[in-house]
XYZ file of C-alpha atoms in Angstrom:
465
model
C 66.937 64.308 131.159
C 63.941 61.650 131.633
C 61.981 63.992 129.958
C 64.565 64.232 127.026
C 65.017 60.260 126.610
C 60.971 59.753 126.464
C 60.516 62.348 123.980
C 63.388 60.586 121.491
C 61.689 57.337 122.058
C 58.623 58.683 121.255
C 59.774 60.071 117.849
C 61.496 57.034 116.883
C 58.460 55.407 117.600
C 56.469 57.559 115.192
C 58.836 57.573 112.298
C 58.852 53.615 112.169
C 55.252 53.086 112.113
C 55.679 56.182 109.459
C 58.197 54.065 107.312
C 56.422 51.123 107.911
C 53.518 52.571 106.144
C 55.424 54.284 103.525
C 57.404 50.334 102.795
C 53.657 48.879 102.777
C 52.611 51.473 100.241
C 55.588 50.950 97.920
C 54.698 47.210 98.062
C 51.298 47.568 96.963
C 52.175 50.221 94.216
C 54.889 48.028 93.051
C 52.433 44.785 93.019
C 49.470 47.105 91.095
C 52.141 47.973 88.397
C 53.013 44.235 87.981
C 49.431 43.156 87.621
C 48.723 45.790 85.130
C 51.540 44.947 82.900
C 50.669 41.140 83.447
C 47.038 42.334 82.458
C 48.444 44.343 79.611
C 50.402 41.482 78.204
C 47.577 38.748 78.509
C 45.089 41.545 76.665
C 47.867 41.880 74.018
C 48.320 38.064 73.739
C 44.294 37.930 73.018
C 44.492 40.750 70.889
C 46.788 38.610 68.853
C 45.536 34.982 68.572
C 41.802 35.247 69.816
C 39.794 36.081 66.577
C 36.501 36.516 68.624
C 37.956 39.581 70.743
C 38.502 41.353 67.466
C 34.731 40.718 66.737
C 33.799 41.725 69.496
C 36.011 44.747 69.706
C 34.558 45.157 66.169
C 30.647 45.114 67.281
C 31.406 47.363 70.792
C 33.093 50.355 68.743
C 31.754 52.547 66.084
C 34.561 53.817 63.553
C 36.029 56.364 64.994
C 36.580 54.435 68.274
C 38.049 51.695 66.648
C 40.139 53.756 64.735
C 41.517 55.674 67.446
C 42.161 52.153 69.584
C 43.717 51.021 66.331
C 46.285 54.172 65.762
C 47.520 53.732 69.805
C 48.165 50.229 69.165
C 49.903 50.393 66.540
C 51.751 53.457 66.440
C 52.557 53.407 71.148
C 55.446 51.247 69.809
C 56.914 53.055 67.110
C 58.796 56.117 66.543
C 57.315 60.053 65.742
C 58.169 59.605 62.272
C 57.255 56.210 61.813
C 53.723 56.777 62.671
C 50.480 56.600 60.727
C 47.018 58.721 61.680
C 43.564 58.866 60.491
C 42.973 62.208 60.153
C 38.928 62.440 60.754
C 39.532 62.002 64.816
C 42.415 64.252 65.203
C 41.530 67.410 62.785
C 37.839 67.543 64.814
C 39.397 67.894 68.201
C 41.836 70.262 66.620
C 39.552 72.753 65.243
C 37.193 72.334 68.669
C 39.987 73.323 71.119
C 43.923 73.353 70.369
C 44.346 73.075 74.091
C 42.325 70.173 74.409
C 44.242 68.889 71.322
C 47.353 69.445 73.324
C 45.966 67.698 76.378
C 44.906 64.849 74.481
C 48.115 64.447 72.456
C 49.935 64.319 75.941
C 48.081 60.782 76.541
C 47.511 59.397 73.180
C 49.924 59.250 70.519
C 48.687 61.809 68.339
C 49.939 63.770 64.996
C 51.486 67.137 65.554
C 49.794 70.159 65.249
C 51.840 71.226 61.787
C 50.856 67.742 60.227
C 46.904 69.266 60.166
C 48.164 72.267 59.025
C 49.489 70.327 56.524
C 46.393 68.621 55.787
C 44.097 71.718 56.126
C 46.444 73.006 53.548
C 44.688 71.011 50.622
C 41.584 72.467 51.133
C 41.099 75.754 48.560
C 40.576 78.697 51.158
C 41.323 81.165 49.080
C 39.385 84.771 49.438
C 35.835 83.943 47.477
C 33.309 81.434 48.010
C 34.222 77.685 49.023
C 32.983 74.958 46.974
C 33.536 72.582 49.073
C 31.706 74.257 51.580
C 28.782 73.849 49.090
C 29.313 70.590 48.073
C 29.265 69.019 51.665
C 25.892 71.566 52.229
C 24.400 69.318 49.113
C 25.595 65.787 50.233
C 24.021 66.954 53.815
C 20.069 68.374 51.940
C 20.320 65.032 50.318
C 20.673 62.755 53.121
C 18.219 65.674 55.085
C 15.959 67.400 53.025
C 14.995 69.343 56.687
C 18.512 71.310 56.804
C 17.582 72.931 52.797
C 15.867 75.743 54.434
C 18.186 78.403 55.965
C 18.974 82.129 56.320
C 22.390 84.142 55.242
C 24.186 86.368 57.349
C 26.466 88.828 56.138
C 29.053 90.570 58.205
C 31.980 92.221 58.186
C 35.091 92.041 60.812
C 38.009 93.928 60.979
C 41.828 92.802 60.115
C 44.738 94.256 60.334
C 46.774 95.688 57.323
C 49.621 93.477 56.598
C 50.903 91.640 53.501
C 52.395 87.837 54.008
C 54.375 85.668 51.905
C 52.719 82.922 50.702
C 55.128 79.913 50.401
C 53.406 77.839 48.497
C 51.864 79.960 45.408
C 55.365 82.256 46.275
C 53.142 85.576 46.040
C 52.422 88.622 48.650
C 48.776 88.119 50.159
C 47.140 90.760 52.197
C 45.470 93.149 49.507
C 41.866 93.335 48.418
C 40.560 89.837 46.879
C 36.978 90.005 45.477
C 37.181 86.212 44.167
C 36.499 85.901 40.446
C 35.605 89.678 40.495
C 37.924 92.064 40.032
C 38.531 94.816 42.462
C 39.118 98.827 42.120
C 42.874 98.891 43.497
C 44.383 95.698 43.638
C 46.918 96.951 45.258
C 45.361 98.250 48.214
C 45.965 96.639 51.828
C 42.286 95.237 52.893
C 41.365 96.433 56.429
C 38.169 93.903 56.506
C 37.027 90.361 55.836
C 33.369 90.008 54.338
C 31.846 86.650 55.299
C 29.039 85.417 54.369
C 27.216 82.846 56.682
C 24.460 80.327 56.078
C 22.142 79.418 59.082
C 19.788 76.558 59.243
C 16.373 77.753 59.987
C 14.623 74.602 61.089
C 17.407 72.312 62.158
C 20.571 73.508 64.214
C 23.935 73.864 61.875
C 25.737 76.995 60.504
C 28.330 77.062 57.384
C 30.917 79.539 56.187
C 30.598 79.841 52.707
C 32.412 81.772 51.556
C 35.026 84.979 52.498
C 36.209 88.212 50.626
C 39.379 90.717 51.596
C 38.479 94.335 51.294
C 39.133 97.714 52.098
C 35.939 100.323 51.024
C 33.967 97.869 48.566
C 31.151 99.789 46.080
C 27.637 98.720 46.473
C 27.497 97.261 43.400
C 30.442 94.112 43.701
C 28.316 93.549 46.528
C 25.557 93.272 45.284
C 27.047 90.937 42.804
C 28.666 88.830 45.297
C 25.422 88.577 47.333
C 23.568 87.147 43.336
C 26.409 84.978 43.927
C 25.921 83.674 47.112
C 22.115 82.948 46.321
C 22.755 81.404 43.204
C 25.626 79.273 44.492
C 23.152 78.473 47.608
C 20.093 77.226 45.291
C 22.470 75.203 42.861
C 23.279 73.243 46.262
C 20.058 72.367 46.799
C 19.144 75.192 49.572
C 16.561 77.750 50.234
C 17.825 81.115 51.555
C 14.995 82.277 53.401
C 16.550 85.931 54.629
C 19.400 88.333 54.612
C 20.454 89.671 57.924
C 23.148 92.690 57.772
C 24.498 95.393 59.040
C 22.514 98.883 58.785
C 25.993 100.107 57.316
C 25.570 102.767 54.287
C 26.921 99.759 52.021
C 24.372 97.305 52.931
C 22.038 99.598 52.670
C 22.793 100.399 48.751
C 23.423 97.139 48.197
C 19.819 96.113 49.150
C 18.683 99.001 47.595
C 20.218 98.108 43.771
C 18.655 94.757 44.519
C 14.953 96.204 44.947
C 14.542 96.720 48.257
C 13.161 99.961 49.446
C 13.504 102.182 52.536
C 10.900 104.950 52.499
C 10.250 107.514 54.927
C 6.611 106.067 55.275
C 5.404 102.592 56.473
C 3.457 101.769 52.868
C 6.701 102.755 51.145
C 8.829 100.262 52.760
C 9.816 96.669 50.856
C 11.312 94.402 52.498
C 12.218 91.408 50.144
C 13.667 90.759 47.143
C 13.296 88.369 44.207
C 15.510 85.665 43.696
C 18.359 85.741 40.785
C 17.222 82.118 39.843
C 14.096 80.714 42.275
C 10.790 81.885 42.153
C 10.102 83.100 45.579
C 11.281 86.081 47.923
C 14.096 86.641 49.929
C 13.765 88.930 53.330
C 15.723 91.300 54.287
C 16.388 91.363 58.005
C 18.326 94.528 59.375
C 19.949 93.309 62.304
C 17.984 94.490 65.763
C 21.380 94.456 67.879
C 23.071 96.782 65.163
C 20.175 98.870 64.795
C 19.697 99.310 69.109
C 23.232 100.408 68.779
C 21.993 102.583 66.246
C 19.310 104.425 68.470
C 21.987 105.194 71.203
C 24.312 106.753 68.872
C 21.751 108.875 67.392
C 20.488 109.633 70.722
C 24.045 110.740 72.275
C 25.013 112.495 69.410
C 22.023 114.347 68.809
C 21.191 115.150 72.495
C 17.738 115.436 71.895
C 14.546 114.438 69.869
C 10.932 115.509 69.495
C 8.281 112.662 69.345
C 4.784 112.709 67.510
C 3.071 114.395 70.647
C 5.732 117.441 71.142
C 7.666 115.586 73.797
C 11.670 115.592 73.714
C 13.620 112.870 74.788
C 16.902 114.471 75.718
C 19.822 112.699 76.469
C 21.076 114.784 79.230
C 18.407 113.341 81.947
C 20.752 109.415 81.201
C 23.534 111.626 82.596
C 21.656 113.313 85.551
C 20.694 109.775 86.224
C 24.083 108.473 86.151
C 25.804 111.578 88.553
C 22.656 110.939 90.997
C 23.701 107.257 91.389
C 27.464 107.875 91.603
C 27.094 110.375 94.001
C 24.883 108.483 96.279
C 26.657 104.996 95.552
C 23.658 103.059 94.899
C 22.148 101.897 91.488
C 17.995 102.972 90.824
C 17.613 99.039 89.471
C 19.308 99.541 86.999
C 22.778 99.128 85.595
C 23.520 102.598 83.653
C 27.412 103.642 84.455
C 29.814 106.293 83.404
C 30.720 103.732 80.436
C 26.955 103.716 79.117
C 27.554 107.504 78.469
C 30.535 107.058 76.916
C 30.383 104.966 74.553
C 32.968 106.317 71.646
C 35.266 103.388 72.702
C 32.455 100.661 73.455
C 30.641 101.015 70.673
C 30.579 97.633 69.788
C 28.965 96.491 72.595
C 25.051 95.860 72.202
C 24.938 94.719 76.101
C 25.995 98.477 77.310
C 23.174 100.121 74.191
C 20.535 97.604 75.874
C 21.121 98.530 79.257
C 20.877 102.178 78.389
C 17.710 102.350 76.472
C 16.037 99.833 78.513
C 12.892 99.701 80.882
C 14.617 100.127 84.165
C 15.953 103.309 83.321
C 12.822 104.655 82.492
C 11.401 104.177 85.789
C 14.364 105.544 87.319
C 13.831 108.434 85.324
C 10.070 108.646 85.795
C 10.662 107.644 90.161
C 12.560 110.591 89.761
C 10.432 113.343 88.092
C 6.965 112.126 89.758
C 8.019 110.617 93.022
C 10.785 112.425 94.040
C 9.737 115.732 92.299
C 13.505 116.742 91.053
C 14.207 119.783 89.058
C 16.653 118.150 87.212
C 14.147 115.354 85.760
C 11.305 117.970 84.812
C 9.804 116.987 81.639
C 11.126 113.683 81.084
C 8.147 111.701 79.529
C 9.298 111.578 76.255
C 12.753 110.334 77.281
C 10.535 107.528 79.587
C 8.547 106.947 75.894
C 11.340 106.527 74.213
C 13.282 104.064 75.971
C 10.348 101.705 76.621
C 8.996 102.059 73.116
C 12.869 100.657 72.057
C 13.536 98.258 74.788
C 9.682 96.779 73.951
C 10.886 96.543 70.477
C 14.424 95.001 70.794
C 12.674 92.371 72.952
C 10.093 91.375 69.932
C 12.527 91.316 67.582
C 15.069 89.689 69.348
C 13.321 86.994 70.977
C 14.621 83.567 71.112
C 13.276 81.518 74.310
C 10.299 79.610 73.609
C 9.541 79.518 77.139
C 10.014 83.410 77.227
C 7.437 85.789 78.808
C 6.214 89.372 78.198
C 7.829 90.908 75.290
C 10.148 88.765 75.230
C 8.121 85.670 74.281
C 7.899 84.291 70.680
C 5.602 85.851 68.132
C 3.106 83.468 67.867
C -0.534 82.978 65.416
C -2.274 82.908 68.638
C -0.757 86.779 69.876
C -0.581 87.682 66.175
C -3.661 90.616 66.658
C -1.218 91.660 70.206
C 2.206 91.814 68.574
C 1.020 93.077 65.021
C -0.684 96.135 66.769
C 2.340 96.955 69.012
C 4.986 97.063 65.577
C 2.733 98.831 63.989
C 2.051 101.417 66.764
C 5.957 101.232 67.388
C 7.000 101.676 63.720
C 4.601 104.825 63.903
C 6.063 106.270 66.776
C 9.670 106.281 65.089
C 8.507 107.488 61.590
C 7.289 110.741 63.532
C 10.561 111.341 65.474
C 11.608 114.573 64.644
C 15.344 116.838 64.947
C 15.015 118.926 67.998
C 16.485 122.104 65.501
C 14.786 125.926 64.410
C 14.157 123.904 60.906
C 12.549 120.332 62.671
C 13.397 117.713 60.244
C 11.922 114.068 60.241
C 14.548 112.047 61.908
C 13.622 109.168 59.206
C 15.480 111.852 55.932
C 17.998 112.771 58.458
C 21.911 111.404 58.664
C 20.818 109.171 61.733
C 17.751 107.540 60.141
C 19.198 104.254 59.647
C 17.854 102.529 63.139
C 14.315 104.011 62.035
C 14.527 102.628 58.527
C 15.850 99.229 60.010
C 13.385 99.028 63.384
C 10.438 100.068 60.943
C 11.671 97.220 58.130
C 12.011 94.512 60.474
C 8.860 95.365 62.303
C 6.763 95.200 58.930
C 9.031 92.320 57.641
C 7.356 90.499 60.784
C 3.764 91.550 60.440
C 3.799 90.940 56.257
C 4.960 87.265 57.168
């Protein structure tokens, strides 16, 4: 019973000094929220009479600041549809992050997310190239002269086949749209969006230019929409410096009617093309990641290859590799998995193409014909050739740190004799490949030539230049 009365008084004890602290809180909460709106009032009193807080509101903030401190003054008062925005502040942060937008809207009075719709709306985005695009690429070479140099990319992406009702021009939109030019079957559902890209090649800014709806597009409206593109670009005050594509059978016409050349021999190789309307050259740059991808498929597909030497580089020792390391649980330092084998559904995916045909699977491979003297790995060196000769190469080509080392580093005048010597020795090496078949045929005239054409192209594209 003693025991019973102490404990209760004990309790009691704790829950008043517990209110007492929770009363004391509420006090000071209450007191912060009246000196804030006291402080609130006062500044909006200031903001009022005081003409020298404006100034030096005026001299603190840069326009968009001000702007945005002007729209939540006036419009934290007034009703949704009695507001007024700038636009500049809240269409950036819209088109950076919609979620941010959201966040941001949550705090700020901000417009809703149909009103920039609305206002995006004005803007001609219709399939073809954007002149406004173009027109804000001049204003910026005039008030830059260092952002007129740049490269073009064109690329492809898939969509999917739909038609939708346009509301305002009251029409069905989904089927192929060339532009100005007029397509095969207009009334064909595209499957693919053509962009073209330009890149600034000494300063750091990239610009859609332009867009095209298509489904199987001829070699020829390509190549007039890439005259276009180039003509459009120097009219604007820009020099297009390269192409960089696809190695798909399109691009490669499409170069091809525009007098580039990919022989089956280094000398017979060109890899620019003249201007519609400048006089100077534009390169052609097949890109390295497409053309790695290239390499595996070939290689998978084919099974096997013979080299200049006699050597064959056979696919099956990437899968002996692969069961040795799955059955043992450990990885040879290196990262090759059942999905690096197959690839049907990953083909997109240059990460799983560079860790296949890369160095550390080669000395895998060669740790387990010379070291560990397995049956299974007999007569591997050409495979071990092979993947070093195209993981050196991806690394050249693809190099982007300055502060890179090895292969990786940039090809600079003072390595120029190093890295000129290893293209050339590499661009050899995958002229000579051969079909491993009765009738051997040079892999550079066969169905799977296009990463040799490219790897060779790019590799004399950087030794010419």
């Amino acid at each position: 019973m003693i025991i019973h009365v102490k404990m209760k008084k004990f309790l009691k004890k704790q829950l008043k000094h517990k209110l007492k602290n929770l009363q004391q809180q509420l006090r000071r909460c209450k007191k912060r929220i009246g000196n804030m709106a006291e402080l609130i009032d006062k500044l909006q009193e200031e903001l009022i009479i005081k003409s020298d807080v404006a100034d030096k509101l005026h001299a603190s903030f840069d326009k968009i600041q001000l702007s945005i401190f002007q729209n939540v003054q006036k419009n934290s008062q007034s009703l949704p549809c009695g507001r007024r925005y700038t636009d500049e502040f809240a269409l950036t942060l819209y088109f950076y992050s919609p979620k941010a937008y959201q966040y941001v809207r949550s705090i700020l009075p901000l417009p809703n997310p149909s009103l920039i719709r609305k206002w995006a709306s004005s803007v001609d985005c219709e399939p073809g190239f954007l002149k406004e695009a173009f027109k804000a690429l001049s204003d910026e070479v005039t008030q830059c002269p260092d952002k007129k140099d740049c490269c073009l990319i064109m690329d492809a992406m898939s969509i999917r086949k739909q038609t939708v009702w346009d509301k305002k021009n009251d029409r069905y939109d989904g089927f192929i749209n060339y532009g100005t030019l007029n397509p095969e079957d207009p009334e064909t559902l595209a499957s693919e969006a053509l962009v073209f890209l330009l890149v600034g090649a000494r300063t750091h800014w990239n610009c859609p230019i332009g867009y095209f709806l298509r489904n199987k597009i001829s070699a020829r409206i390509q190549a007039q929409l890439l005259i276009t593109a180039l003509e459009m670009a120097a009219e604007s005050g820009l020099r297009v410096w390269s192409i960089t594509a696809d190695g798909t059978s399109v691009n490669i016409s499409t170069f091809s009617l525009l007098g580039r050349k990919f022989g089956t021999t280094y000398k017979d190789v060109v890899t620019k093309l003249k201007h519609p309307t400048e006089d100077y050259h534009v390169y052609v740059i097949l890109g390295p990641c497409h053309m790695l991808k290239l390499a595996r498929n070939a290689l998978g597909t084919l099974h096997s290859f013979t080299d200049n030497v006699g050597m064959m580089v056979r696919w099956r020792f990437f899968k002996k590799l692969c069961l040795i390391q799955e059955e043992h649980g450990l990885k040879m330092a290196n990262k090759l998995s059942p999905k690096h084998l197959h690839f049907e559904k990953h083909k997109m995916k240059v990460n799983l193409a560079a860790q296949t045909l890369s160095s550390s699977v080669a000395d895998a491979i060669e740790f387990l014909d010379n070291v560990m003297e397995l049956p299974d790995f007999k007569d591997s060196q050409g495979t071990v050739v092979f993947c070093r000769t195209i993981d050196r190469l991806f690394d050249m080509l693809n190099s982007r740190n300055p502060l890179g080392k090895g292969y990786k580093q940039p090809l600079r005048l003072n390595t120029q004799d190093i890295w000129e010597s290893t293209l050339r020795s590499t661009a050899d090496y995958l002229l000579s490949l051969k079909t491993d078949t009765v009738l051997a045929q040079l892999l550079s005239t066969h169905p799977r030539k296009t990463f040799i054409i490219g790897f060779v192209a790019d590799s004399q594209h950087k030794v010419n230049n």
